[in-house]
PDB file of C-alpha atoms in Angstrom:
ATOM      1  CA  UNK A   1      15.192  20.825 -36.530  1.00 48.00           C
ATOM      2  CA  UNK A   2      15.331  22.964 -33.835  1.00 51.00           C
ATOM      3  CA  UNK A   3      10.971  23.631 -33.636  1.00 53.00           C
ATOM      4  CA  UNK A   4      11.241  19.454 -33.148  1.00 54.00           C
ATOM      5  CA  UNK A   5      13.261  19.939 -30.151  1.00 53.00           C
ATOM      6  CA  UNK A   6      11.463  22.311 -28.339  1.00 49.00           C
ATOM      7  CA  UNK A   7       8.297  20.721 -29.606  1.00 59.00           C
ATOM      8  CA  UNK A   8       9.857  17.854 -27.537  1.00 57.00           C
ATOM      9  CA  UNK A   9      10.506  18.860 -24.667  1.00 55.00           C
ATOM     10  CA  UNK A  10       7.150  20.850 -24.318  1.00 53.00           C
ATOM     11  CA  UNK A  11       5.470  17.482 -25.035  1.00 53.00           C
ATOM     12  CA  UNK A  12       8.032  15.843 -22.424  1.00 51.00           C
ATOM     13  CA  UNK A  13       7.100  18.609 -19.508  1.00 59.00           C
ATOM     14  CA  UNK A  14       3.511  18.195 -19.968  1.00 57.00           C
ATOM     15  CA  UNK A  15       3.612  14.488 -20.033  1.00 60.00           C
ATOM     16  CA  UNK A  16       5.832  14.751 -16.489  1.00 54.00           C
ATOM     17  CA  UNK A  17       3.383  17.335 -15.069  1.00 50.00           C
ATOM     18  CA  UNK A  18       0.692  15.102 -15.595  1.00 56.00           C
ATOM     19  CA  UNK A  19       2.022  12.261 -14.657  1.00 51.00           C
ATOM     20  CA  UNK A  20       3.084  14.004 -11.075  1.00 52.00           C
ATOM     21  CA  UNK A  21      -1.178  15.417 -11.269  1.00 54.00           C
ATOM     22  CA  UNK A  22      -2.102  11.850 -11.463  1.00 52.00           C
ATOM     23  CA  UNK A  23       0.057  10.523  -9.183  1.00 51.00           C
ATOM     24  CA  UNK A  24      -0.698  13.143  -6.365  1.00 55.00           C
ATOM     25  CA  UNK A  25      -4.535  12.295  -7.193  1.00 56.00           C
ATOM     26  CA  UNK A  26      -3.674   8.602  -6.118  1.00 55.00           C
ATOM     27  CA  UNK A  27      -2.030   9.553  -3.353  1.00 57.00           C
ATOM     28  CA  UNK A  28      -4.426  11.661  -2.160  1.00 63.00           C
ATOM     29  CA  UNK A  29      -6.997   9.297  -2.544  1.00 54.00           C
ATOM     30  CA  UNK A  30      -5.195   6.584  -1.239  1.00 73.00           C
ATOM     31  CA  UNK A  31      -4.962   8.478   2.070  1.00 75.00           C
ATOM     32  CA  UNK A  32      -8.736   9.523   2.185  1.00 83.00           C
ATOM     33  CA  UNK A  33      -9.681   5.532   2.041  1.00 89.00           C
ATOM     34  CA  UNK A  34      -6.805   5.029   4.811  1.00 90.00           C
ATOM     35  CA  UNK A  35      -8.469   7.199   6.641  1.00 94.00           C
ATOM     36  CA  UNK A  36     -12.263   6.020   5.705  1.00 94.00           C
ATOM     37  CA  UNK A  37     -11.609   2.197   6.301  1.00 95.00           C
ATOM     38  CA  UNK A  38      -9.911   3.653  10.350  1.00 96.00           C
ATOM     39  CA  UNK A  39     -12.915   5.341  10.648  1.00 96.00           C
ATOM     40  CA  UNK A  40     -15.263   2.231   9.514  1.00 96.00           C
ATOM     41  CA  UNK A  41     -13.553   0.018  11.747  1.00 96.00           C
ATOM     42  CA  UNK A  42     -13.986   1.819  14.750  1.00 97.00           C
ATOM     43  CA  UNK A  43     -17.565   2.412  14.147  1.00 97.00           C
ATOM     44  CA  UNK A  44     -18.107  -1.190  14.827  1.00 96.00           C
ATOM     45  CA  UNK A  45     -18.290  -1.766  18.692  1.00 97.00           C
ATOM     46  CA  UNK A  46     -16.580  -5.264  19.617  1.00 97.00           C
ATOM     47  CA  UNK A  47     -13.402  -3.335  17.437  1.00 97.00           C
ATOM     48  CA  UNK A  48     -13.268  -0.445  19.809  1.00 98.00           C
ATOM     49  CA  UNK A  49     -13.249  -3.076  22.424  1.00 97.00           C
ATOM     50  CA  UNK A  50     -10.465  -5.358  20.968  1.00 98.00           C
ATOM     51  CA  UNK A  51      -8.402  -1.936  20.318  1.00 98.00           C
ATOM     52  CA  UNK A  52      -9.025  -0.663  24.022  1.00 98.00           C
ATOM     53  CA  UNK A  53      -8.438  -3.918  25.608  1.00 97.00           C
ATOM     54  CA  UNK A  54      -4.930  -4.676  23.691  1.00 98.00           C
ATOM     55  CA  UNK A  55      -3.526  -0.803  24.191  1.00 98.00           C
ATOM     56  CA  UNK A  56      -4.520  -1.470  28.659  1.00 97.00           C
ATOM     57  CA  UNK A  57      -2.431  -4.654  27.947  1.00 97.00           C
ATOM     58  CA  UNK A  58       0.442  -2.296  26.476  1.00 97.00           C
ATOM     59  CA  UNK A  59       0.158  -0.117  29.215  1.00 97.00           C
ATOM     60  CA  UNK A  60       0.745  -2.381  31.876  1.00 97.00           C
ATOM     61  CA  UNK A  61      -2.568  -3.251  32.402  1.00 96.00           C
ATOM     62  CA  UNK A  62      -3.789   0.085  33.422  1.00 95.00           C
ATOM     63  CA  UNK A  63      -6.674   2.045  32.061  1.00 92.00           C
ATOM     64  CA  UNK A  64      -5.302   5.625  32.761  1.00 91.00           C
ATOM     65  CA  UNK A  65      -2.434   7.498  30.423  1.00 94.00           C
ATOM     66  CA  UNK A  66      -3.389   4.559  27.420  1.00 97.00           C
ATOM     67  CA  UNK A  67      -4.685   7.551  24.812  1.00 98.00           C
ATOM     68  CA  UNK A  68      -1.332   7.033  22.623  1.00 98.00           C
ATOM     69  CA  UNK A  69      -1.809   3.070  23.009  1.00 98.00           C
ATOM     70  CA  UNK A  70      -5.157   2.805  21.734  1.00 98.00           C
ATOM     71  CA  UNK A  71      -4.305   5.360  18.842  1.00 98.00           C
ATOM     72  CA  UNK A  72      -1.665   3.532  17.854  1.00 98.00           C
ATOM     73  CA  UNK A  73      -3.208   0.380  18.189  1.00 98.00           C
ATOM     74  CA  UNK A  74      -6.331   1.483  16.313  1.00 98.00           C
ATOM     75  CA  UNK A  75      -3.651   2.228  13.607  1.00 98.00           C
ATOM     76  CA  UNK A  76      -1.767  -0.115  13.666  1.00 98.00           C
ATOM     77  CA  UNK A  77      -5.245  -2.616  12.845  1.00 97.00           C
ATOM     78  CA  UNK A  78      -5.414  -0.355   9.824  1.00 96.00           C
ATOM     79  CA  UNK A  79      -2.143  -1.359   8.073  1.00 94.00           C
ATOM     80  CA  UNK A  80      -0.641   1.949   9.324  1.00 95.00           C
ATOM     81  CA  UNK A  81       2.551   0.831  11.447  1.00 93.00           C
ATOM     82  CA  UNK A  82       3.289   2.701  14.633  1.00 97.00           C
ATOM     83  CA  UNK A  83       5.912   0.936  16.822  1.00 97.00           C
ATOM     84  CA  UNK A  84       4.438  -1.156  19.839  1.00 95.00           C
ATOM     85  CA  UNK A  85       6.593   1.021  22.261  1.00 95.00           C
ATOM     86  CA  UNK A  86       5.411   4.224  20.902  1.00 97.00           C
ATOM     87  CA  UNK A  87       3.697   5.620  24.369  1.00 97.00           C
ATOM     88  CA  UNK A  88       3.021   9.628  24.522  1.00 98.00           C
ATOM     89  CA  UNK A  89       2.065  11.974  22.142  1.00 98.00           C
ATOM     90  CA  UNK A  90       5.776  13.132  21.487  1.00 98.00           C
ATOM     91  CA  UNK A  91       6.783   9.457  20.094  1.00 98.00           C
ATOM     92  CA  UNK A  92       3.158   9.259  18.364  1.00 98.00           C
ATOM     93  CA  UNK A  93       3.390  12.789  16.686  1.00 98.00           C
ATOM     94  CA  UNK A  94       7.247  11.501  15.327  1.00 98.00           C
ATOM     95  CA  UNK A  95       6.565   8.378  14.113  1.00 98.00           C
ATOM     96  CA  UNK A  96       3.282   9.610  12.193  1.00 98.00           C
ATOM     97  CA  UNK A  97       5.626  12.930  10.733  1.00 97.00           C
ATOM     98  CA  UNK A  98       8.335   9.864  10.193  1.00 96.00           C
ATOM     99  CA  UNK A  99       5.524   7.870   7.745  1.00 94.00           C
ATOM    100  CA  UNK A 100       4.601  11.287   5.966  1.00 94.00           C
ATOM    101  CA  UNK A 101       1.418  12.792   7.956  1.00 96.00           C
ATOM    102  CA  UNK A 102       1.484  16.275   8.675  1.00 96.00           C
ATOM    103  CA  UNK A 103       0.048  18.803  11.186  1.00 97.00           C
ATOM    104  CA  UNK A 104      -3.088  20.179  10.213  1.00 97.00           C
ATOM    105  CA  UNK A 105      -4.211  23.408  12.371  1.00 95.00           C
ATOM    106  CA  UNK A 106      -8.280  24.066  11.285  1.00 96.00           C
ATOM    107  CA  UNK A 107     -10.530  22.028  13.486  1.00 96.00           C
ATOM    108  CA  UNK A 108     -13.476  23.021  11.177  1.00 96.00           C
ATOM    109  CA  UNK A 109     -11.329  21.222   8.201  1.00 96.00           C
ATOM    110  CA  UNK A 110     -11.474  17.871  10.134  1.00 97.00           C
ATOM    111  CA  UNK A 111     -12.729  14.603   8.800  1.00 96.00           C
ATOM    112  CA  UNK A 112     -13.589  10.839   9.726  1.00 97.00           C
ATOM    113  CA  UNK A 113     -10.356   8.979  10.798  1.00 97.00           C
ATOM    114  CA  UNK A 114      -7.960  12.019  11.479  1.00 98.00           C
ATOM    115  CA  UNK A 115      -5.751  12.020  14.503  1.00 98.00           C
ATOM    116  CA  UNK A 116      -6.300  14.778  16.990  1.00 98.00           C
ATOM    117  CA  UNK A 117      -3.964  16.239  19.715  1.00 98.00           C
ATOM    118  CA  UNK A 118      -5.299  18.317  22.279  1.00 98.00           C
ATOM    119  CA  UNK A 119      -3.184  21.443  24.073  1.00 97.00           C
ATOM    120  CA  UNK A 120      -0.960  21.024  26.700  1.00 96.00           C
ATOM    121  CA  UNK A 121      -2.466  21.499  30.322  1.00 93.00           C
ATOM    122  CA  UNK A 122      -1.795  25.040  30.586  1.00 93.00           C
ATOM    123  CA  UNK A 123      -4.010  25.464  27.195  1.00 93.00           C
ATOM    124  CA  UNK A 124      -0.965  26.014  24.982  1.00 93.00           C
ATOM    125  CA  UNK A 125      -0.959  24.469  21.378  1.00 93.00           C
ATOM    126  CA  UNK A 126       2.550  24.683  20.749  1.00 92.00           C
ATOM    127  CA  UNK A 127       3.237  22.839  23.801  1.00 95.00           C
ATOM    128  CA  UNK A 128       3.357  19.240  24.425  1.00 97.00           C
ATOM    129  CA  UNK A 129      -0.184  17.742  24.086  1.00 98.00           C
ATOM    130  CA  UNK A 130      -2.138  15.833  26.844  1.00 97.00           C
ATOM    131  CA  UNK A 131      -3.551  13.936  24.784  1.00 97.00           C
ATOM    132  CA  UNK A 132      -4.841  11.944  21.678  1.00 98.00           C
ATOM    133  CA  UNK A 133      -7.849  10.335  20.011  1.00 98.00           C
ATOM    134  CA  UNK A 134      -9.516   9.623  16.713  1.00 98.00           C
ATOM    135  CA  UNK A 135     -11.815  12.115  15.337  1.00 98.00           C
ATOM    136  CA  UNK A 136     -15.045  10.652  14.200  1.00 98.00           C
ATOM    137  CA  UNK A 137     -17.553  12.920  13.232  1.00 97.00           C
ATOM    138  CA  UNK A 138     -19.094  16.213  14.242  1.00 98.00           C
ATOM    139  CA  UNK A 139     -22.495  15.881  16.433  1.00 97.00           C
ATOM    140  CA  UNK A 140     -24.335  18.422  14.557  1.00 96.00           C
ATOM    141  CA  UNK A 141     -23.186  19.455  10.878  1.00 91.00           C
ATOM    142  CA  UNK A 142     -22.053  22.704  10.251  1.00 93.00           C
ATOM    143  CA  UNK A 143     -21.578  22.807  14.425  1.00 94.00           C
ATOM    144  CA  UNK A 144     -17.785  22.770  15.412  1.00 95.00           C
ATOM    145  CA  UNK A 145     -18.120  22.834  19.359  1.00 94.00           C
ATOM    146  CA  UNK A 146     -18.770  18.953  19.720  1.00 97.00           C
ATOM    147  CA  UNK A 147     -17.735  15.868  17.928  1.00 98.00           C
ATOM    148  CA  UNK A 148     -18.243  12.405  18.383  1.00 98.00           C
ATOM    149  CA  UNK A 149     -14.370  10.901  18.615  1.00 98.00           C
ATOM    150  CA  UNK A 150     -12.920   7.097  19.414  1.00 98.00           C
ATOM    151  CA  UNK A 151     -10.297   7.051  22.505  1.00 98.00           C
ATOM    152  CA  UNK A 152      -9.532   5.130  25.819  1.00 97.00           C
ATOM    153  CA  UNK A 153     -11.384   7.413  28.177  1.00 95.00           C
ATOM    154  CA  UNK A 154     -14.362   4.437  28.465  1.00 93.00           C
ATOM    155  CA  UNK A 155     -14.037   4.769  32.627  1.00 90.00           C
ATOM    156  CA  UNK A 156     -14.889   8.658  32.285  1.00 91.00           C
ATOM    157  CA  UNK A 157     -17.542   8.865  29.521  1.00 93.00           C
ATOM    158  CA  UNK A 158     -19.007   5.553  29.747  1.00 93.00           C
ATOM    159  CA  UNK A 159     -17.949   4.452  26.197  1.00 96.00           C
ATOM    160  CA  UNK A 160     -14.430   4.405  23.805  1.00 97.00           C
ATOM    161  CA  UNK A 161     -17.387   5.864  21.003  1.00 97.00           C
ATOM    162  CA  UNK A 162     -18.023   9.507  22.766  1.00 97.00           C
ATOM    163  CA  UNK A 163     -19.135  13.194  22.343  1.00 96.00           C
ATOM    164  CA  UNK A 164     -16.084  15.643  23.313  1.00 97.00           C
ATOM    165  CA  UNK A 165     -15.847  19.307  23.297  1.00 95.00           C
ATOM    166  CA  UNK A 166     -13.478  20.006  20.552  1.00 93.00           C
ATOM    167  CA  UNK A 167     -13.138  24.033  21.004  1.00 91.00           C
ATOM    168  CA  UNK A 168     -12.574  24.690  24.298  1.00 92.00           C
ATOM    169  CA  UNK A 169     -11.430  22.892  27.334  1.00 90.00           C
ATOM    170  CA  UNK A 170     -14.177  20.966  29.152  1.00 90.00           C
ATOM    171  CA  UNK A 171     -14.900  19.299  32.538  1.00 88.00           C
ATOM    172  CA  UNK A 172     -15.949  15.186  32.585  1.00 88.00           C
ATOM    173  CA  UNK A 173     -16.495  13.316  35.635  1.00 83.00           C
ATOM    174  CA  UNK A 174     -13.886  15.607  37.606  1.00 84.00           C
ATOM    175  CA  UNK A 175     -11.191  15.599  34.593  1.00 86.00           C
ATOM    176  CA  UNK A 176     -10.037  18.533  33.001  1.00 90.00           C
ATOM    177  CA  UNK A 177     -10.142  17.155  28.829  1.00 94.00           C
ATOM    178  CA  UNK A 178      -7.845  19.745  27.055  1.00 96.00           C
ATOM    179  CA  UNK A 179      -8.803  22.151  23.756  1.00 96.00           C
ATOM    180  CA  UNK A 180      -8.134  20.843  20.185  1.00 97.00           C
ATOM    181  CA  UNK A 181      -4.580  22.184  19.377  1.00 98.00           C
ATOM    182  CA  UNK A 182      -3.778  20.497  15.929  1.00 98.00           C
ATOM    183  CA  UNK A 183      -4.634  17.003  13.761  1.00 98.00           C
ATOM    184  CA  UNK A 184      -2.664  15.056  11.445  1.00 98.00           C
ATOM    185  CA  UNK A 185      -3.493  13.163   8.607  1.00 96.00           C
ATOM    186  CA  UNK A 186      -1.332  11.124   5.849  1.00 92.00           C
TER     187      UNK A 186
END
């Protein structure tokens, strides 16, 4: 009687374990197509508009300080739902920790559809960053000093679909554009 029960339970744990192995492999794939079908949809051009156009209506109608808009907009497009108010990086980086994303600290480790925050403006990643935009895809593989990314700097790079320096801050059109200091993904 007693080899039954043990039997049991062994056949019980490995049943839950697998069950929890399975279920984390849905999950995890679930995220990766989140994350894919963000990525597709900003690949397509009259989308990037739509996105950039709606987050200057959030933002008063102004083109400048809209990175967290258009993120969240771009988002929020995608089935992943970011409050309308949400506004700087603070709220953004809260509400995406609140809906079970998590920081992520290896640039070389991102991938299509992650959400990038740069440094703050004196260069410092654990302080409050500048800003916020939607990886894309490196220029060159196996390269990790520029990637093309999605964002609302249009005015200053000539398009929402851009090449950024990810490594190190850079210089555009008079701007100082902050280092990579962490992403998040779900």
């Amino acid at each position: 009687m007693k080899k039954r029960k043990v039997t049991w339970r062994f056949a019980l744990i490995i049943f839950v374990v697998f069950v929890m192995f399975i279920s984390k492999g849905i999950k995890e794939h679930r995220n990766d197509l989140m994350r894919e079908k963000l990525y597709l949809y900003l690949l397509e051009e009259e989308n990037q508009s739509e996105v950039f156009n709606t987050a200057v209506a959030l933002n008063g109608g102004k083109t400048a300080n809209t990175c967290v808009y258009f993120v969240s907009e771009a988002l929020r497009r995608n089935n992943i739902m970011i409050p309308e108010y949400t506004c700087n990086t603070s709220q953004l980086i809260s509400e995406l920790t609140s809906i079970g994303w998590t920081k992520k600290g290896d640039y070389e480790k991102l991938g299509p559809g992650d959400i990038v925050f740069t440094t703050d403006t004196a260069g410092n990643s654990d302080g409050i960053p500048t800003h916020t935009y939607i990886f894309m895809e490196w220029v060159e593989e196996g390269s990790y000093d520029y990637a093309y990314i999605c964002d609302n700097q249009a005015n200053e790079y000539g398009s929402t679909y851009h090449i950024r320096n990810i490594k190190k801050p850079d210089e555009v059109d008079g701007s100082t554009k902050e280092a990579f200091s962490f992403f998040m993904r779900p």
